[in-house]
Short mmCIF file of C-alpha atoms in Angstrom, two decimals:
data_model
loop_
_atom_site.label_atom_id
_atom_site.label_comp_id
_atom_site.label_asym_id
_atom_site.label_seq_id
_atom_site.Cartn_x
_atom_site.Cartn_y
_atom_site.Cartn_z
CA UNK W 12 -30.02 -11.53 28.52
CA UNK W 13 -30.88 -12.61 24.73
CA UNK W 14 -33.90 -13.91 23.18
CA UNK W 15 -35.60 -15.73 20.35
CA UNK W 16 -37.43 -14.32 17.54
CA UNK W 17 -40.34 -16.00 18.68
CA UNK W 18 -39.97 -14.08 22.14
CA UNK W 19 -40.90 -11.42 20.36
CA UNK W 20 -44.60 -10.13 20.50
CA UNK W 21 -46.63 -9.30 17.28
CA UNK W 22 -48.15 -5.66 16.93
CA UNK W 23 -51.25 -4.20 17.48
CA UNK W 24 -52.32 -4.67 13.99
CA UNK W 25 -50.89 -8.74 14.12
CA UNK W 26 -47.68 -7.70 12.21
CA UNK W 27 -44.08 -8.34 13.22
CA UNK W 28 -41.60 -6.53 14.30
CA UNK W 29 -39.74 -6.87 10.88
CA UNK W 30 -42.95 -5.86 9.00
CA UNK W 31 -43.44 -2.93 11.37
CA UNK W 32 -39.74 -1.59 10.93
CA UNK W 33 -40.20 -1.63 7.22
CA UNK W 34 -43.28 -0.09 7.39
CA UNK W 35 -41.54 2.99 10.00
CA UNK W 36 -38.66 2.62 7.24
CA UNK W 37 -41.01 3.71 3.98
CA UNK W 38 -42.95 6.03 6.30
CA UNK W 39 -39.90 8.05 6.92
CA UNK W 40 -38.67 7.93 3.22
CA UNK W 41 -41.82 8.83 1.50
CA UNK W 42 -41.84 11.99 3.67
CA UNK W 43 -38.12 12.99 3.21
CA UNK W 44 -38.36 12.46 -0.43
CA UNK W 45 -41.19 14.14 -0.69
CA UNK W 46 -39.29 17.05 1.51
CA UNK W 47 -35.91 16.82 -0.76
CA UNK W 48 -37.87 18.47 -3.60
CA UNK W 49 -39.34 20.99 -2.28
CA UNK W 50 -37.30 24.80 -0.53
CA UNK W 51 -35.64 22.98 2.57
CA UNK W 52 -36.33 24.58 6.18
CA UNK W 53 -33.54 23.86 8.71
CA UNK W 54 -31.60 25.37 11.78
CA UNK W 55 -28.42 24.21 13.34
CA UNK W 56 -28.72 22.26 16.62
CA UNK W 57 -24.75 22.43 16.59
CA UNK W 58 -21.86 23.38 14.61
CA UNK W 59 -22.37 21.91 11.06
CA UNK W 60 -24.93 19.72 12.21
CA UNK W 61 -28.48 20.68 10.68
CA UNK W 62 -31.65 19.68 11.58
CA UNK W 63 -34.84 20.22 9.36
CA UNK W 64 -38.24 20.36 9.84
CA UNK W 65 -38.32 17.02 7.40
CA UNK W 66 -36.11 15.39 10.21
CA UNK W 67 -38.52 16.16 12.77
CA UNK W 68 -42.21 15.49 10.71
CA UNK W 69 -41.10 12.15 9.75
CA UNK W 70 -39.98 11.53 12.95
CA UNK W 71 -42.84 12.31 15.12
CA UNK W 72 -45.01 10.70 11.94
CA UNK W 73 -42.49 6.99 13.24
CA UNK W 74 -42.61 7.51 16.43
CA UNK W 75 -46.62 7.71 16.34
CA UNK W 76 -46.68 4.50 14.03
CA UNK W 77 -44.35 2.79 16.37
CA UNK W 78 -46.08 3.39 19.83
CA UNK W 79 -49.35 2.42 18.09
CA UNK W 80 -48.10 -0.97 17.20
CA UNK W 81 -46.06 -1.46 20.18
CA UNK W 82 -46.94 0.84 22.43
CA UNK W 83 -45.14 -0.82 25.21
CA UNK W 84 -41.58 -0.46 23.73
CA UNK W 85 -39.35 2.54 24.23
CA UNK W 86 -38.18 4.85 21.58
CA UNK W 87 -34.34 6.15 21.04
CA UNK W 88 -34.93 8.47 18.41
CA UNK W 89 -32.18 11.09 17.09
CA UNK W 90 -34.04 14.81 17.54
CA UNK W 91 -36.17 13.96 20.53
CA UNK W 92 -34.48 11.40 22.54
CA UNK W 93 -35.55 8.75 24.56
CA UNK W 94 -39.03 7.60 25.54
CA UNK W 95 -39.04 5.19 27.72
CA UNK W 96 -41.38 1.95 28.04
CA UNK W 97 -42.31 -0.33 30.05
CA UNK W 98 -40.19 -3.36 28.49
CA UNK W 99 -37.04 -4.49 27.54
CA UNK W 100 -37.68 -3.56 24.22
CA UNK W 101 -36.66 -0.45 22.61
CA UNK W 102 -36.79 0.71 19.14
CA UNK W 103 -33.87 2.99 17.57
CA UNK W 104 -35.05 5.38 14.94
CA UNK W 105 -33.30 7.55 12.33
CA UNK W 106 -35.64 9.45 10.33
CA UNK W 107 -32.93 10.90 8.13
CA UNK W 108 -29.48 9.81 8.04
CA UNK W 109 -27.48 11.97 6.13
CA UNK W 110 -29.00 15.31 6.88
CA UNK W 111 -26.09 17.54 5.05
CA UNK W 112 -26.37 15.95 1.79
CA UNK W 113 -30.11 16.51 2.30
CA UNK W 114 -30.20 20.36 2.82
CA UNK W 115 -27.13 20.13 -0.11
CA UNK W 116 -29.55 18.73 -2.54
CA UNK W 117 -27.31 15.25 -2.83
CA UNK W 118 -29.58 11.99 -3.44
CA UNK W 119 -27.59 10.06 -0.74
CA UNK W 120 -29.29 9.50 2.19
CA UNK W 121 -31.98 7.11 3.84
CA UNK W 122 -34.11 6.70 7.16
CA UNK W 123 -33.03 3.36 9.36
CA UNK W 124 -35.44 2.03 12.06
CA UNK W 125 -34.02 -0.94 14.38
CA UNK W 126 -35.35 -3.21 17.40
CA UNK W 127 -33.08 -4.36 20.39
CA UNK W 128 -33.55 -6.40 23.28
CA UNK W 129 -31.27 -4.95 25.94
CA UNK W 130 -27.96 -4.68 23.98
CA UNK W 131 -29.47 -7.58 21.43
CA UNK W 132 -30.28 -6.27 18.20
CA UNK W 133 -33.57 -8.06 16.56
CA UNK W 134 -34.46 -6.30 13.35
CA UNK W 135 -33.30 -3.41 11.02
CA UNK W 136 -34.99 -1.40 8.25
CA UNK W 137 -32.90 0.67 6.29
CA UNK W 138 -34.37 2.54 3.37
CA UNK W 139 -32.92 4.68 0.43
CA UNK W 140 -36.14 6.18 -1.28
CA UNK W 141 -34.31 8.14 -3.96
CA UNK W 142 -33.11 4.34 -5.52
CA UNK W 143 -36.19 2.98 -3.49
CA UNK W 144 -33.90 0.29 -1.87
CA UNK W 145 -34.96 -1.42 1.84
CA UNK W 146 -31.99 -3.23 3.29
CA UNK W 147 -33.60 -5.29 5.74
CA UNK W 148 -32.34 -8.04 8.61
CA UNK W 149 -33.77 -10.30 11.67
CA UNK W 150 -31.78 -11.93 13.59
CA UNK W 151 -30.64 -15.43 12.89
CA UNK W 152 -32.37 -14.87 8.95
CA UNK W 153 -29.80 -13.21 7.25
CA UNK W 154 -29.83 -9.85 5.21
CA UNK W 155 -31.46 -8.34 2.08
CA UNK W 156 -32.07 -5.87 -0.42
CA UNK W 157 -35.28 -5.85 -2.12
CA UNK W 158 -36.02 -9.43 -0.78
CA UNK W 159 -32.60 -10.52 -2.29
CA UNK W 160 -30.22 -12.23 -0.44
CA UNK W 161 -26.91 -10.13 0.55
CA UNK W 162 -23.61 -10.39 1.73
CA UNK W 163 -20.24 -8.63 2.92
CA UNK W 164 -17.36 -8.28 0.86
CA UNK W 165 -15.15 -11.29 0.08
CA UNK W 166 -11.99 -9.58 -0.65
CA UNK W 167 -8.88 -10.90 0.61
CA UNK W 168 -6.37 -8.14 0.77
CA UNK W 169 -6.59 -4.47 2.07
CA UNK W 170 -4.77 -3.18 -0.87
CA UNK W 171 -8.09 -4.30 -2.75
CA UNK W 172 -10.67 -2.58 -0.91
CA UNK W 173 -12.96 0.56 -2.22
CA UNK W 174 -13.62 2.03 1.84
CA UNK W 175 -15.93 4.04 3.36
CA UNK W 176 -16.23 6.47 5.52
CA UNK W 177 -17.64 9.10 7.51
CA UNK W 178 -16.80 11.83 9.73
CA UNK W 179 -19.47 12.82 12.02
CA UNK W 180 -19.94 16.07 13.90
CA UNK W 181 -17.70 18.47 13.70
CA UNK W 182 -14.59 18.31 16.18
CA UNK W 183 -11.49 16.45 17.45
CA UNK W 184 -12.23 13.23 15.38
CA UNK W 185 -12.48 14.82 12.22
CA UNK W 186 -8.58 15.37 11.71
CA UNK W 187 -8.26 11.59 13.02
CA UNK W 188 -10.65 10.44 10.15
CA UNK W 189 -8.34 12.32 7.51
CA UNK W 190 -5.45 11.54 8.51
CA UNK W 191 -6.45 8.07 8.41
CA UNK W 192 -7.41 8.41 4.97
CA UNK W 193 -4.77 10.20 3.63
CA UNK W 194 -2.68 7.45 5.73
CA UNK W 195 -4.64 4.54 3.66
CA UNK W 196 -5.15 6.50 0.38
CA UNK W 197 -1.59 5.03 -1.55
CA UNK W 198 -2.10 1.69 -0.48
CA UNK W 199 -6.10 0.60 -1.29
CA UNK W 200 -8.24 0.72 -4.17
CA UNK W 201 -10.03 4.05 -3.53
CA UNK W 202 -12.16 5.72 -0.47
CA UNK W 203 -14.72 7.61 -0.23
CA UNK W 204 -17.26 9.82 2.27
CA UNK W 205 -20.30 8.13 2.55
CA UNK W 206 -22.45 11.15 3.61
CA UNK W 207 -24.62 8.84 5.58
CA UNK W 208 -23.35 6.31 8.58
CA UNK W 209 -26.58 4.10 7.77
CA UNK W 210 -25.92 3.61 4.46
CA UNK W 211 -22.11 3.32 4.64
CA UNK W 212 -23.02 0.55 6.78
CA UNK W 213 -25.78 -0.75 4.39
CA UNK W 214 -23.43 -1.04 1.53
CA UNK W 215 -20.81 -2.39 3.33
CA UNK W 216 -23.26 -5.66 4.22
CA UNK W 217 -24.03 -5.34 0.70
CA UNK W 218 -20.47 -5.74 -0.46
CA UNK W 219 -20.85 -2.42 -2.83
CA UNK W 220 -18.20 -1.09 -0.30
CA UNK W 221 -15.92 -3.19 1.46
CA UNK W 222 -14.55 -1.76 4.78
CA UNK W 223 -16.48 1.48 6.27
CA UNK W 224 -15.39 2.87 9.14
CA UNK W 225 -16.72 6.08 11.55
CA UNK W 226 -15.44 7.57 14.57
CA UNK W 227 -18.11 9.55 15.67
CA UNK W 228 -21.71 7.59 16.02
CA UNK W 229 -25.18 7.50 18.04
CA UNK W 230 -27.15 4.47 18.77
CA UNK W 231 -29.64 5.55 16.11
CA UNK W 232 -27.16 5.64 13.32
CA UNK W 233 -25.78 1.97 14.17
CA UNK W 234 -27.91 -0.12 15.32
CA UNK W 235 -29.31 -1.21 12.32
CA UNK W 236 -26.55 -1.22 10.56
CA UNK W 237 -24.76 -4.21 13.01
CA UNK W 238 -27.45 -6.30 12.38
CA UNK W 239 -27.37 -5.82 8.54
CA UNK W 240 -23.50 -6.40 8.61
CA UNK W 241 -23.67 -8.92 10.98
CA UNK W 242 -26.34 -10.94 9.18
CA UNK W 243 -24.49 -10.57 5.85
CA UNK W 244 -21.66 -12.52 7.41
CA UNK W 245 -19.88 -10.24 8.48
CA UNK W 246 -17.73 -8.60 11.82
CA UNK W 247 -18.46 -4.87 13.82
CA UNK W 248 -16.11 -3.70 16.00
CA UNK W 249 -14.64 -0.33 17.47
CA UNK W 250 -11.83 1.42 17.03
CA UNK W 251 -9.37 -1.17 19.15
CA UNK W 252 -10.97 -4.11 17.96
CA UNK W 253 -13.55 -4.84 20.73
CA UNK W 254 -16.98 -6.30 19.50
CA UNK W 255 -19.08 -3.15 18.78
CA UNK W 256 -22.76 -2.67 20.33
CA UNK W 257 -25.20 -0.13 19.66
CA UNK W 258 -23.94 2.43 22.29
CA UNK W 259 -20.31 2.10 20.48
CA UNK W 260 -19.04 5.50 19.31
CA UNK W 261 -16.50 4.28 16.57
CA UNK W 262 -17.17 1.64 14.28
CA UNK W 263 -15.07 -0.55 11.68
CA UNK W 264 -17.59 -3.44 10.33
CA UNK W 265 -16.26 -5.59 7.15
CA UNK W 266 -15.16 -9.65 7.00
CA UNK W 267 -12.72 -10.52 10.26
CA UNK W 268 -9.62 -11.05 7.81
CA UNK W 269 -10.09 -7.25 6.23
CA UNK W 270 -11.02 -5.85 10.27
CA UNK W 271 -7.64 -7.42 11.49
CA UNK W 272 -5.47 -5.58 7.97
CA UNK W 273 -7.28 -2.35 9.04
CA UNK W 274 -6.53 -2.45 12.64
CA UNK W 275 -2.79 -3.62 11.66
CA UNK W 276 -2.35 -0.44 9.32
CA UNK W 277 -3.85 2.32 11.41
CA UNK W 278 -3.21 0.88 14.69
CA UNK W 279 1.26 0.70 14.76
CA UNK W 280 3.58 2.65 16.68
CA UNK W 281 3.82 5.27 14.14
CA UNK W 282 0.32 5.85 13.49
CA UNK W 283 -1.94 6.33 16.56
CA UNK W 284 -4.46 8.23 14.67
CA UNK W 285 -7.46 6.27 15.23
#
């Protein structure tokens, strides 16, 4: 089932859902900033995957700002789980993407709040607060940056693209990611690990990158990020080419053209890697 903008109800406070996702965006970022210079607190809730106690203040400090203004919708967030509502309606929320370069003490990193309806996503907030940049989209009304219109990548060949990339958790896909990498490496522009799934995908729809690719996600890391692409004109799908959705656990977003090269190089006879 899909719906309208209009559908969609406006907050407790009158704002809508756009407003309230950047708001739940900054929220997030002015506490992790505010946490990334300062002695940094965290445990491992699995192998090379921290968690600190930044990712859990700012996300108890969205998820209270979120049921307040819509305190019907469920939550999906990334260190508690899901809360469920009592609509349709369910908001996706990262509080920190990119948690290792976080504890490392590398600027690169961001929180991302999104909307969906069902398997329709509505709006995205994606904010950097070291370079104090809020990618933003709504459905049907395009992308931005800073109020700026963006867009995907309009390179034509492959051989041209900078790519991005991530690896997730550790395990079985992480040699798969490498290999396609070092597979690509001689015949593209340059590649490079993101550190961050969120903003990969960010810059992507911004055209700063223009492929990125990940093997390993959670609804809270892409969510957002299909609408941003998406609304920058261009395509997400998975690893074989089917459209992606939010519960998708691979990702390849870029223009169609560049999707179908990608696919063609890492998908052959010889190289079933991804």
């Amino acid at each position: 089932m899909t719906i309208s903008m209009d559908s969609i109800p406006l907050s407790s406070s009158g704002l809508t859902a756009l407003e309230v996702s950047i708001k739940a965006a900054r929220l997030a970022g002015d506490i992790i900033l505010d946490g990334f210079h300062k002695p940094k607190k965290y445990r491992y809730k699995a192998p090379q995957d921290p968690v600190t106690s930044v990712d859990l203040q700012s996300e108890k400090a969205v998820k209270d700002f979120l049921s307040k203004e819509f305190p019907g919708f469920g939550i999906i967030a990334e260190e508690s789980g899901a809360t469920n509502g009592d609509s349709e309606f369910r908001w996706f929320v990262d509080p920190l993407d990119g948690t290792r370069n976080f504890v490392s003490g590398i600027p690169h990193f961001c929180s991302a709040i999104a909307l969906a309806y069902g398997p329709q996503i509505l709006v995205a907030a994606t904010y950097d607060p070291i370079r104090q940049e809020m990618f933003q989209a709504a459905l049907g009304k395009g992308a931005h940056l800073n109020g700026n219109r963006i867009t995907i990548s309009s390179k034509n060949r492959l051989s041209d693209c900078l790519i991005g990339f991530d690896m997730g958790p550790a395990g079985s896909a992480h040699g798969n990611a490498l290999d396609i990498a070092h597979n690509l490496w001689q015949g593209i522009r340059s590649i490079r690990a993101m550190g961050s799934a969120a903003l990969g995908l960010a810059y992507a729809a911004n055209a700063r990158i223009d492929i990125y690719f990940h093997q390993f996600l959670s609804s809270w890391d892409l969510a957002g990020g299909l609408l941003l692409v998406r609304e920058a004109g261009g395509t997400a799908t998975d690893r074989h080419g089917n459209q992606a959705t939010p519960t998708s656990t691979s990702i390849i977003v870029s223009s169609p053209n560049l999707i179908t090269q990608f696919l063609e190089e890492t998908l052959t006879p010889n190289n079933h890697t991804y």
